[in-house]
PDB file of C-alpha atoms in Angstrom:
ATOM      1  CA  UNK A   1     -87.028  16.326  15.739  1.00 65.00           C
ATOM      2  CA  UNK A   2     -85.669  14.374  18.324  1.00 68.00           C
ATOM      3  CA  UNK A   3     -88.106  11.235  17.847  1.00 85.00           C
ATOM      4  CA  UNK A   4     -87.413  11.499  14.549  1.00 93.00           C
ATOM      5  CA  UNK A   5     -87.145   7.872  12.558  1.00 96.00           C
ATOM      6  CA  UNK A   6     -85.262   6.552   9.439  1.00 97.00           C
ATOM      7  CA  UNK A   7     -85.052   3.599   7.343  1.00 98.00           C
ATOM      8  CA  UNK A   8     -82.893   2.819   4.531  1.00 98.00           C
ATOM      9  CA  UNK A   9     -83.497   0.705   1.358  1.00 98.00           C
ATOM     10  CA  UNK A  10     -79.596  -0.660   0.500  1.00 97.00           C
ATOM     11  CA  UNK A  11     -77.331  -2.696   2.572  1.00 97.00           C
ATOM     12  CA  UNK A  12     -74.149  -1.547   0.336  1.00 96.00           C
ATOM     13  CA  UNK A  13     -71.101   1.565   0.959  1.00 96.00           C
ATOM     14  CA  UNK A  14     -73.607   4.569   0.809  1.00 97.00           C
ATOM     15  CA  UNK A  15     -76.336   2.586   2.902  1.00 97.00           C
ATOM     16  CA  UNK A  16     -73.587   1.187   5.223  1.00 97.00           C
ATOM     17  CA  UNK A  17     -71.864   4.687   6.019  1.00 97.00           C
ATOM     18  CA  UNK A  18     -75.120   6.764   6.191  1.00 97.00           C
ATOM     19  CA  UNK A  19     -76.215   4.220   8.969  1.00 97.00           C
ATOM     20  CA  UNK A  20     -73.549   3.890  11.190  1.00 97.00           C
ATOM     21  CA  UNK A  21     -72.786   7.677  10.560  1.00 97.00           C
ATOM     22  CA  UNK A  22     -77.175   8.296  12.188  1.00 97.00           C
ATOM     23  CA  UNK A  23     -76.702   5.561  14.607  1.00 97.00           C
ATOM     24  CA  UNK A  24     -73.338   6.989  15.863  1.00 96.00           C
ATOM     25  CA  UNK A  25     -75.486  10.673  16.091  1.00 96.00           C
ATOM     26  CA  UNK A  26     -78.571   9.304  18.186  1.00 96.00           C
ATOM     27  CA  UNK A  27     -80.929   9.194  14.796  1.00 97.00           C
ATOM     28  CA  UNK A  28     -83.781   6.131  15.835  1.00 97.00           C
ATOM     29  CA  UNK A  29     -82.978   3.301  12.620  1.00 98.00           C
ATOM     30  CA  UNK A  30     -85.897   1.346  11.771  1.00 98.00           C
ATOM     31  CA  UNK A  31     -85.395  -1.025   9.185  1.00 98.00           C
ATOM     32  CA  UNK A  32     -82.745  -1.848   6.536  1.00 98.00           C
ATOM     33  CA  UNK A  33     -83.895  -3.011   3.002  1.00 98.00           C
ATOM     34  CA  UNK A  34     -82.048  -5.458   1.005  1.00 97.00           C
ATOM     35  CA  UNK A  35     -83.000  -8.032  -1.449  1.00 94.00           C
ATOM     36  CA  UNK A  36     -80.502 -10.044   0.473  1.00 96.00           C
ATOM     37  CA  UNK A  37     -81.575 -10.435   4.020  1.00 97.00           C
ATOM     38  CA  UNK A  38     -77.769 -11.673   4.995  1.00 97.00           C
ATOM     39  CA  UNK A  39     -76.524  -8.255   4.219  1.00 97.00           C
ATOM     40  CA  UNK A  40     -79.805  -6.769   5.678  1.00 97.00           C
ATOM     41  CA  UNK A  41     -79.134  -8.174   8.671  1.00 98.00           C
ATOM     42  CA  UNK A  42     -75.301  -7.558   8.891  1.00 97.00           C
ATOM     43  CA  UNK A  43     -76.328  -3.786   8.777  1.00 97.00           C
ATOM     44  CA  UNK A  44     -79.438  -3.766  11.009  1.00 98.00           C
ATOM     45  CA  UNK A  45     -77.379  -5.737  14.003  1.00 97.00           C
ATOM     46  CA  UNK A  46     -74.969  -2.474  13.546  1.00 97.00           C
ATOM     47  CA  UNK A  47     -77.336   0.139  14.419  1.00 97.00           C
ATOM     48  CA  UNK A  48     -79.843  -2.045  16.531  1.00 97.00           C
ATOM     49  CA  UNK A  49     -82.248  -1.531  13.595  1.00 98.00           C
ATOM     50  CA  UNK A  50     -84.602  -4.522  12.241  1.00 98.00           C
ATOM     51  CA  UNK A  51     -83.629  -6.356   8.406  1.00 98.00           C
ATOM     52  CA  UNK A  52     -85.990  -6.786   6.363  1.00 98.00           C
ATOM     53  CA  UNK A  53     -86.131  -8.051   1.913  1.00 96.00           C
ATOM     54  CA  UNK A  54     -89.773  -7.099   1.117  1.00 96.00           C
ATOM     55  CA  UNK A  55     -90.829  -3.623   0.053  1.00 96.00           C
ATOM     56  CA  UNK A  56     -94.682  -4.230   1.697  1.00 96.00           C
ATOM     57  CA  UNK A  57     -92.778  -4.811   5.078  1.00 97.00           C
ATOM     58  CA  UNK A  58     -91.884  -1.114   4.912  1.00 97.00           C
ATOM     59  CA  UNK A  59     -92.656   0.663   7.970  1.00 96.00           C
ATOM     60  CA  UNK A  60     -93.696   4.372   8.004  1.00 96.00           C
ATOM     61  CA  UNK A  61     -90.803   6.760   8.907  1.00 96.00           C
ATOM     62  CA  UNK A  62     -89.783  10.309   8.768  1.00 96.00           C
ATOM     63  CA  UNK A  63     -87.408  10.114   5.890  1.00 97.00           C
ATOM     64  CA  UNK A  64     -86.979   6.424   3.861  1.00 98.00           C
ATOM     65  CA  UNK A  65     -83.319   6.929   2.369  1.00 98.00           C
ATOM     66  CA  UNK A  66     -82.634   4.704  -0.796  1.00 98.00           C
ATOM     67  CA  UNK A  67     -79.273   4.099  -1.362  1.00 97.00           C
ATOM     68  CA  UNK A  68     -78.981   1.449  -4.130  1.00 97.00           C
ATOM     69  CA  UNK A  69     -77.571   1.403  -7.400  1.00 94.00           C
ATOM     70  CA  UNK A  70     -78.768   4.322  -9.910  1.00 93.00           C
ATOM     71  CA  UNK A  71     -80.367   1.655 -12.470  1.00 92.00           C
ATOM     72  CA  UNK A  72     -82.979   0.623  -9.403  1.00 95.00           C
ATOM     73  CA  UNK A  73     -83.752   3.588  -7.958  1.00 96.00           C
ATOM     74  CA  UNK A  74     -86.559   4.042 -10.778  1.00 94.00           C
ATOM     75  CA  UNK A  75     -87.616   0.171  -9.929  1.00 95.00           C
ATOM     76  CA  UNK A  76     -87.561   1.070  -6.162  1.00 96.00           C
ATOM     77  CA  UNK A  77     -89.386   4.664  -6.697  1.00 95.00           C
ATOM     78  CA  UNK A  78     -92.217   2.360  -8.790  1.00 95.00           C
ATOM     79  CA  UNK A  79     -92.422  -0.018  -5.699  1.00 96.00           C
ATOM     80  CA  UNK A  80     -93.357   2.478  -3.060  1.00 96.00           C
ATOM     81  CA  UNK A  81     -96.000   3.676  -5.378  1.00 95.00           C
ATOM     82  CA  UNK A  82     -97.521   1.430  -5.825  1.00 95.00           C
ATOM     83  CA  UNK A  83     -97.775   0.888  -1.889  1.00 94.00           C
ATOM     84  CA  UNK A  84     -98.735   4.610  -1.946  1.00 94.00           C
ATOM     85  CA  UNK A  85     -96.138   5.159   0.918  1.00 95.00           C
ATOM     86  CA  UNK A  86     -96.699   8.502   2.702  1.00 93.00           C
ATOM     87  CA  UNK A  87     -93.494   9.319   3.907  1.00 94.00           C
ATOM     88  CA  UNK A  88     -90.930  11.290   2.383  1.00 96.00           C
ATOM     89  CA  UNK A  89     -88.160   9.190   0.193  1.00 97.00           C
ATOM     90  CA  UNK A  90     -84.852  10.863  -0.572  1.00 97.00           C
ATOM     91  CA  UNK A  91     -82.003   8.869  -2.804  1.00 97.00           C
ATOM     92  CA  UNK A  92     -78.813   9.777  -2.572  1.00 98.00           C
ATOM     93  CA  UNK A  93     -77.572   9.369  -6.104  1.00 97.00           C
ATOM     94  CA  UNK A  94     -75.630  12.518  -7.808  1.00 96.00           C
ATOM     95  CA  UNK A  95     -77.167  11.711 -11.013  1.00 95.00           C
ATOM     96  CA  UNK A  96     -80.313  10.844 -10.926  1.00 95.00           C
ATOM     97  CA  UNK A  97     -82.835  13.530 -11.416  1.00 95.00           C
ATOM     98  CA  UNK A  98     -85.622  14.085  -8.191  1.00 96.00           C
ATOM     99  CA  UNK A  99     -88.513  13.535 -10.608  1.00 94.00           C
ATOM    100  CA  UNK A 100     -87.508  10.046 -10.764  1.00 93.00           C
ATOM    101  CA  UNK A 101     -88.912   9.633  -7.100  1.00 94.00           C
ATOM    102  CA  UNK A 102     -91.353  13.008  -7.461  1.00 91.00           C
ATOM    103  CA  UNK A 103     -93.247  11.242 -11.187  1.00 88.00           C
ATOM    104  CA  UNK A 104     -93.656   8.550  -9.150  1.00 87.00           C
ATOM    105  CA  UNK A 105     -96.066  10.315  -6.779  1.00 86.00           C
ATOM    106  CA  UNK A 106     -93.879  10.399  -3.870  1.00 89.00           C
ATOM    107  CA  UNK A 107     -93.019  12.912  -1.116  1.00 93.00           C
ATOM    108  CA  UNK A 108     -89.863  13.363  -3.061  1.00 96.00           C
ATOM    109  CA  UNK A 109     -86.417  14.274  -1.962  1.00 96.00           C
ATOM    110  CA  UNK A 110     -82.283  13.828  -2.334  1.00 97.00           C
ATOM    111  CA  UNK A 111     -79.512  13.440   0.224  1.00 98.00           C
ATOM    112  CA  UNK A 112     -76.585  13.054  -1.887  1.00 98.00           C
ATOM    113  CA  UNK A 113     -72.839  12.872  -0.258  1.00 97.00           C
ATOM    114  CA  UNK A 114     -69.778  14.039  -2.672  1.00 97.00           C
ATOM    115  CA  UNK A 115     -67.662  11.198  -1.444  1.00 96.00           C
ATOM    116  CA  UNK A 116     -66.280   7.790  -2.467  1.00 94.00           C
ATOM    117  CA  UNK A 117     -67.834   4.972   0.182  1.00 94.00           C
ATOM    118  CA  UNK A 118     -66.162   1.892   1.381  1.00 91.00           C
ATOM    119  CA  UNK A 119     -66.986  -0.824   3.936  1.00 90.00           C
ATOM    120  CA  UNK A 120     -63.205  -0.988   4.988  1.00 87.00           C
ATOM    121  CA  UNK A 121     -62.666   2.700   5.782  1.00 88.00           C
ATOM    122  CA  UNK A 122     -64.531   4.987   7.953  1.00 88.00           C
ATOM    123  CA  UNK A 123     -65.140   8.484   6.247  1.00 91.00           C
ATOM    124  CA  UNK A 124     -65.027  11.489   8.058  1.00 95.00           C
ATOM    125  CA  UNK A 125     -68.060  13.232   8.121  1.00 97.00           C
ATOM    126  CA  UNK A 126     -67.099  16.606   8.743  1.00 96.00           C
ATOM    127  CA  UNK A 127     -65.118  16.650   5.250  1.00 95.00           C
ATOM    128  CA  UNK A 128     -68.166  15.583   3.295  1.00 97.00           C
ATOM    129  CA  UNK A 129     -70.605  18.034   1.401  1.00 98.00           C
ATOM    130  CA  UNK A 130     -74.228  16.820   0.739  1.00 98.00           C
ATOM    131  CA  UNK A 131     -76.255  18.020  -1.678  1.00 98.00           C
ATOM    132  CA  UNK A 132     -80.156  18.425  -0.531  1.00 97.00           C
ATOM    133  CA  UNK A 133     -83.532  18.733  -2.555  1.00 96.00           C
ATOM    134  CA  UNK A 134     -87.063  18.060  -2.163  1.00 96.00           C
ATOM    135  CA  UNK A 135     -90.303  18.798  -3.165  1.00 94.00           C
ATOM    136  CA  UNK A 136     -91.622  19.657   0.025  1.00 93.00           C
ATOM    137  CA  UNK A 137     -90.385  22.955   1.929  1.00 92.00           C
ATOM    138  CA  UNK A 138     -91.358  20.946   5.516  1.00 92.00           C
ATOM    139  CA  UNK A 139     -89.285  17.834   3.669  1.00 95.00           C
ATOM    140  CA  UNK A 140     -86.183  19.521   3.329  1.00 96.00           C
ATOM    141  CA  UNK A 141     -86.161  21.060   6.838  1.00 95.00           C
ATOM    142  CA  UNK A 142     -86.509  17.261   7.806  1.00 96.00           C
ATOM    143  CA  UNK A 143     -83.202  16.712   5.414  1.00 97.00           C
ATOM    144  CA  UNK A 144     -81.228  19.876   6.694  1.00 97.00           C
ATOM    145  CA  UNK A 145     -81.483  18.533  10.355  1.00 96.00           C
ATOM    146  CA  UNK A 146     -80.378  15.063   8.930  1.00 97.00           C
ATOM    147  CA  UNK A 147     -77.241  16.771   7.444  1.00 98.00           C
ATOM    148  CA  UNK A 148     -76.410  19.200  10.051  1.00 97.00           C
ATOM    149  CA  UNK A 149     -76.200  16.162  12.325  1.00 97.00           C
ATOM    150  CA  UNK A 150     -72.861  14.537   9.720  1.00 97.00           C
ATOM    151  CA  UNK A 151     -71.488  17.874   8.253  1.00 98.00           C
ATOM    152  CA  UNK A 152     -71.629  21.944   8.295  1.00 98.00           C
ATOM    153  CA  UNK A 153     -71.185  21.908   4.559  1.00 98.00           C
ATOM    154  CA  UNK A 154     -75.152  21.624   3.166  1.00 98.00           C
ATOM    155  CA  UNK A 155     -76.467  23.152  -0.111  1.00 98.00           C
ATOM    156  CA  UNK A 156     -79.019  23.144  -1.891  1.00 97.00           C
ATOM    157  CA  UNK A 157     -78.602  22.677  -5.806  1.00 96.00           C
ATOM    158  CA  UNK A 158     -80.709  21.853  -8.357  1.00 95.00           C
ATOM    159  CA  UNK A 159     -80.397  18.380 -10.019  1.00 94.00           C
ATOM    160  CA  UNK A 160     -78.746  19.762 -13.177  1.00 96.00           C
ATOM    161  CA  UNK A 161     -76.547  20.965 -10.677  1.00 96.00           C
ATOM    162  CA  UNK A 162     -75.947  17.845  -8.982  1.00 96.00           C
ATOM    163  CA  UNK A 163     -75.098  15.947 -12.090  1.00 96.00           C
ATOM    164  CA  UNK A 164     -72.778  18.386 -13.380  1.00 97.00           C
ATOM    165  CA  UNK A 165     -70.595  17.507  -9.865  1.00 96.00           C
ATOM    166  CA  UNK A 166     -71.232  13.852 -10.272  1.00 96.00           C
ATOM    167  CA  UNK A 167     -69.968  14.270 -13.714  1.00 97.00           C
ATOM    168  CA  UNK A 168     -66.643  16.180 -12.480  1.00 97.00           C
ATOM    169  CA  UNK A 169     -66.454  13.365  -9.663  1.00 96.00           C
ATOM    170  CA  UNK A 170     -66.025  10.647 -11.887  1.00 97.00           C
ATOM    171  CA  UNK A 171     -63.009  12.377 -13.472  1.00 97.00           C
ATOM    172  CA  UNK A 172     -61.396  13.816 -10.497  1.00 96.00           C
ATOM    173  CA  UNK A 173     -61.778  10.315  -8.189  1.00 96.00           C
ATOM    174  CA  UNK A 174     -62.884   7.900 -10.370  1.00 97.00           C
ATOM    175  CA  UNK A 175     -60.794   8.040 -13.400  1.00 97.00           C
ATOM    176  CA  UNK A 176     -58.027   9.610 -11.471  1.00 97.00           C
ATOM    177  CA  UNK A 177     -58.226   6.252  -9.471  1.00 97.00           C
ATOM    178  CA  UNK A 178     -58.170   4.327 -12.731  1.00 98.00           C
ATOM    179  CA  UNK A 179     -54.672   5.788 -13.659  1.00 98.00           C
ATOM    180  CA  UNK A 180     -53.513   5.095 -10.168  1.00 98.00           C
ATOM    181  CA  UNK A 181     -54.085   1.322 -10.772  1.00 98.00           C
ATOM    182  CA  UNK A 182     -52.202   1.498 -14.026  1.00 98.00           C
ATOM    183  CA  UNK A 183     -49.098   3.409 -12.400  1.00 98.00           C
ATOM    184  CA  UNK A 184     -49.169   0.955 -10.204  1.00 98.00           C
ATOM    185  CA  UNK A 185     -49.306  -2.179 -12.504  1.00 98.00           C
ATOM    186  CA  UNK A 186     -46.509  -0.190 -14.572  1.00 97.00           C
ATOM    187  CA  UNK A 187     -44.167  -0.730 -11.135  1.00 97.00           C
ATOM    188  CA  UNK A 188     -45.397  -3.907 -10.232  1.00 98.00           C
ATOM    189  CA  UNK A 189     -44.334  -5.131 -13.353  1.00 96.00           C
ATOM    190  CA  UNK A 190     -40.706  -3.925 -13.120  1.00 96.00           C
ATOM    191  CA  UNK A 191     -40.724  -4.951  -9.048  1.00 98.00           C
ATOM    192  CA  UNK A 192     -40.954  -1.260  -8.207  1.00 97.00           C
ATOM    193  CA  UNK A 193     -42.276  -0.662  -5.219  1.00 98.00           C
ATOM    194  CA  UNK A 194     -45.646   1.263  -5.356  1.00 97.00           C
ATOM    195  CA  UNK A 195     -45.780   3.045  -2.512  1.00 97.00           C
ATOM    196  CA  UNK A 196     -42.875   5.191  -3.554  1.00 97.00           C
ATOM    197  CA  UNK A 197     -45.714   7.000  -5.845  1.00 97.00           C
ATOM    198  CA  UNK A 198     -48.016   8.189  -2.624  1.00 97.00           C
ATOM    199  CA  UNK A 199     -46.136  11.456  -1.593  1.00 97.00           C
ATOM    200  CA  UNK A 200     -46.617  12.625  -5.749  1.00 97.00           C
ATOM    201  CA  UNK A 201     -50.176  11.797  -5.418  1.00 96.00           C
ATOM    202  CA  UNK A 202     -50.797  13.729  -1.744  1.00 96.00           C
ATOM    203  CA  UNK A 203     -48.981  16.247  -3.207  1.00 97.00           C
ATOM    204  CA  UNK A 204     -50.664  16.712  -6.078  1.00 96.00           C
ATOM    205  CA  UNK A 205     -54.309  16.628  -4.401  1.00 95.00           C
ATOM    206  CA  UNK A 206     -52.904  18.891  -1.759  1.00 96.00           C
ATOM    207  CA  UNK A 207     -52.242  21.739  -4.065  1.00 96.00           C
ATOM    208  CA  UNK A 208     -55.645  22.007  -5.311  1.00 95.00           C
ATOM    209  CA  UNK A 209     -56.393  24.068  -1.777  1.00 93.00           C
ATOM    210  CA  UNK A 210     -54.523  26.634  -3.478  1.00 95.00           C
ATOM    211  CA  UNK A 211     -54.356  26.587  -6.636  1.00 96.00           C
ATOM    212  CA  UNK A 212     -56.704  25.732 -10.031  1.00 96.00           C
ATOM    213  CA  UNK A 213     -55.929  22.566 -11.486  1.00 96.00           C
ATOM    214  CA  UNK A 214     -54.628  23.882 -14.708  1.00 96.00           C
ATOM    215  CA  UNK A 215     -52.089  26.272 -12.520  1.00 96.00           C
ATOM    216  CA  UNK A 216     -51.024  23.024 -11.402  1.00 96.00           C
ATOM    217  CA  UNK A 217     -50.235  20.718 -14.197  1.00 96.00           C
ATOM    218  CA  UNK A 218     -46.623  19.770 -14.695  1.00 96.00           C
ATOM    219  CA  UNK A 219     -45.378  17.094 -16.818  1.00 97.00           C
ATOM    220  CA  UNK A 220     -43.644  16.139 -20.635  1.00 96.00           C
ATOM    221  CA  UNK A 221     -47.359  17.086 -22.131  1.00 96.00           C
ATOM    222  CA  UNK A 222     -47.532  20.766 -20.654  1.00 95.00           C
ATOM    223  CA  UNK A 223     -44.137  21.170 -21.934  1.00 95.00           C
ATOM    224  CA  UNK A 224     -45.154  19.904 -24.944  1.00 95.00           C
ATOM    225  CA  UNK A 225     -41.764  17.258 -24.586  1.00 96.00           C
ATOM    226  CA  UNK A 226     -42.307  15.575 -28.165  1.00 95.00           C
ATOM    227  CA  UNK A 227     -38.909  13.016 -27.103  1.00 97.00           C
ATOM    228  CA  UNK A 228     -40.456  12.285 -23.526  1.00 97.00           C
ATOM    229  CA  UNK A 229     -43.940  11.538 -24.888  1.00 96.00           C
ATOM    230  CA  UNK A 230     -43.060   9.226 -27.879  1.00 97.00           C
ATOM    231  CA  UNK A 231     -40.498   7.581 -25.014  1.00 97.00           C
ATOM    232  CA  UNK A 232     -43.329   6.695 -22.935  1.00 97.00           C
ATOM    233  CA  UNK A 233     -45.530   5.443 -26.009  1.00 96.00           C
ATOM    234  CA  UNK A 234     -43.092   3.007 -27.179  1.00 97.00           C
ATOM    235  CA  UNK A 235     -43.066   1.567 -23.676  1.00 96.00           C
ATOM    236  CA  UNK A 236     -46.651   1.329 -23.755  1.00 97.00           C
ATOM    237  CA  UNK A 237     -46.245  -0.872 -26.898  1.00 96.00           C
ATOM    238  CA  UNK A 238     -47.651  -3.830 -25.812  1.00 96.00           C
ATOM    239  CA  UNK A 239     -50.760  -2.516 -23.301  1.00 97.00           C
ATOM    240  CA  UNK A 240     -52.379  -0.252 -26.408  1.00 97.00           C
ATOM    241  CA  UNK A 241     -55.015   0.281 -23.936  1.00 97.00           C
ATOM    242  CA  UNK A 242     -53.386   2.286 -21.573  1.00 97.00           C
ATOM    243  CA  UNK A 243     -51.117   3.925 -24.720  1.00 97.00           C
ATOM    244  CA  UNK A 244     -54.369   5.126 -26.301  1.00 97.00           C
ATOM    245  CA  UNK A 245     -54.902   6.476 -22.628  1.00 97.00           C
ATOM    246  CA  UNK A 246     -51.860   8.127 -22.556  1.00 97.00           C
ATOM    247  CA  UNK A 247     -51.922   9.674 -25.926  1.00 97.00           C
ATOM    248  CA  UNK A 248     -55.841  11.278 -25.540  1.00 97.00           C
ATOM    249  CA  UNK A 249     -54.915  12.446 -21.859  1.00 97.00           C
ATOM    250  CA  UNK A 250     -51.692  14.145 -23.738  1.00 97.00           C
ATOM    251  CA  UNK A 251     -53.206  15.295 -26.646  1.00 97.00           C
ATOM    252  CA  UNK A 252     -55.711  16.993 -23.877  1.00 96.00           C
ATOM    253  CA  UNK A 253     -53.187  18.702 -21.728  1.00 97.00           C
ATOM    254  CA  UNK A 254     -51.440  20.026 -24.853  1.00 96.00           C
ATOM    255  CA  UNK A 255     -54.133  21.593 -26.161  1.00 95.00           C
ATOM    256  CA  UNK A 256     -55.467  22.700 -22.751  1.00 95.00           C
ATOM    257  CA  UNK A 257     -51.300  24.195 -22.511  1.00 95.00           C
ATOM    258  CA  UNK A 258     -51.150  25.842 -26.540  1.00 89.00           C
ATOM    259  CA  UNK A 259     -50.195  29.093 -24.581  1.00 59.00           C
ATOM    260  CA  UNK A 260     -46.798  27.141 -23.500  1.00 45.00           C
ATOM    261  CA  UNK A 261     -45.688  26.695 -26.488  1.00 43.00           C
TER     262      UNK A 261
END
C-alpha cells in the first residue's frame, strides 16, 4: 500500500489531526474538502495536499475520509451518490451508524478515534484507540493499514458498539469537562486561583488505571453527608442551574452508594 492515496472532506479538529497525523506518516494527501475554501486551503498548504469546496471536484482515492459534523454526514453520504463515487468512504463519527454511508450505495466504511480534537494541541497518537468497520473485507484491510500507521490499539466493533462508547465519552470527557468549567467559575468568582484544582483532577483520572470508577468515588454524596450537601446547595442559591446539577449528580452517587449507608 505504499502508493496508497487519501482525501478528506472537513477542514475542522478531526479533519485537521487525521491529516497532519498521515502527512507526518508518509500517507500521499490529495485533496481537502471544505465548504470554505480559506480553511480548505489552510489545511491542504499543511500536508502539501490541493483545497478544494465542490463535491464534483472530488478526485478518486483509496479511502475518502469525512470528518464533518454528524448532522452532514447523511448530506455528504447523499452527495457522493449521486456522483456514484467508486472509492471507499469511511466517517469517523462514534455515532453515526455505517448504513448511513452503506444505504447510500457507497463502498462504505468508519475510522472513528476515541479522543477529544483540538487545533491548539497536538494529540498523541499512540494513546488513541480507533474503532474500524466496513462493508468490504478488502476495505477494511485498506483501514487497518491506515490505523496501524497512528496507533497499535485497532478494533473492530459493531456500530451499536461504537455508539454505546460515544455515549460513555460524552459523560466521561464531555460532561466531566462541563463541571470543570463550573469549578472553575465557582473560584474565579471568589479570586481563587484555578489551577490549584489540576493535581485533584490528574489524580482522579489517574486512578482509573487501577481501579473502577465506583471504587473510586469519594466525596459528601458517597458518604451520604446530609450537612455538607445542603451547605453546598445554599451556596448554589443564586446559579439554580448548576444547583439542579449538583443535586441530580448527588442524588446519583447516593443511590449508586445505598450500600454505604
Amino acid at each position: 500500500m505504499k502508493d496508497l492515496k487519501i482525501s478528506l472532506i472537513g477542514s475542522g479538529r478531526v479533519a485537521t489531526q487525521l491529516a497532519t497525523a498521515f502527512y507526518a506518516a508518509h500517507v500521499q494527501i490529495q485533496q481537502v474538502l471544505s465548504r470554505n475554501i480559506h480553511h480548505a486551503a489552510r489545511l491542504a498548504q499543511q500536508v502539501n495536499a490541493i483545497a478544494i469546496d465542490d463535491v464534483t471536484q472530488l478526485a478518486l482515492v483509496d479511502i475518502l475520509i469525512i470528518a464533518v459534523s454528524d448532522a452532514e454526514i447523511i448530506h455528504v453520504a447523499e452527495q457522493l451518490r449521486q456522483l456514484n463515487y467508486q472509492g471507499c468512504v469511511v466517517h469517523t463519527s462514534g455515532s453515526t451508524d455505517i448504513t448511513s454511508l452503506a444505504d447510500k450505495n457507497l463502498r462504505a466504511g468508519v475510522f472513528y478515534p476515541l479522543q477529544t480534537f483540538s487545533f491548539e494541541h497536538q494529540v498523541n497518537w499512540s494513546n488513541v484507540p480507533i474503532f474500524l468497520e466496513a462493508v468490504q473485507p478488502q476495505d477494511i484491510q485498506v483501514l487497518e493499514y491506515l490505523a496501524q500507521l497512528l496507533t497499535a490499539k485497532i478494533y473492530h466493533y459493531s456500530s451499536q458498539q461504537r455508539l454505546a462508547l460515544h455515549l460513555a465519552a460524552v459523560f466521561a470527557c464531555n460532561f466531566s469537562n462541563y463541571c470543570y468549567d463550573i469549578a472553575q467559575q465557582i473560584l474565579q468568582s471568589q479570586h481563587v486561583d484555578t489551577g490549584l484544582l489540576q493535581p485533584l483532577i490528574m489524580e482522579t483520572a489517574s486512578k482509573l488505571e487501577f481501579f473502577s470508577a465506583v471504587h473510586n468515588q469519594t466525596g459528601p454524596a458517597k458518604r451520604h453527608d446530609h450537612n455538607i450537601l445542603t451547605l453546598h446547595q445554599q451556596m448554589l442559591a443564586d446559579s439554580p442551574k448548576w444547583q439542579n446539577i449538583y443535586q441530580v449528580m448527588s442524588d446519583g452517587i447516593q443511590r449508586r452508594h445505598l450500600w454505604t449507608v
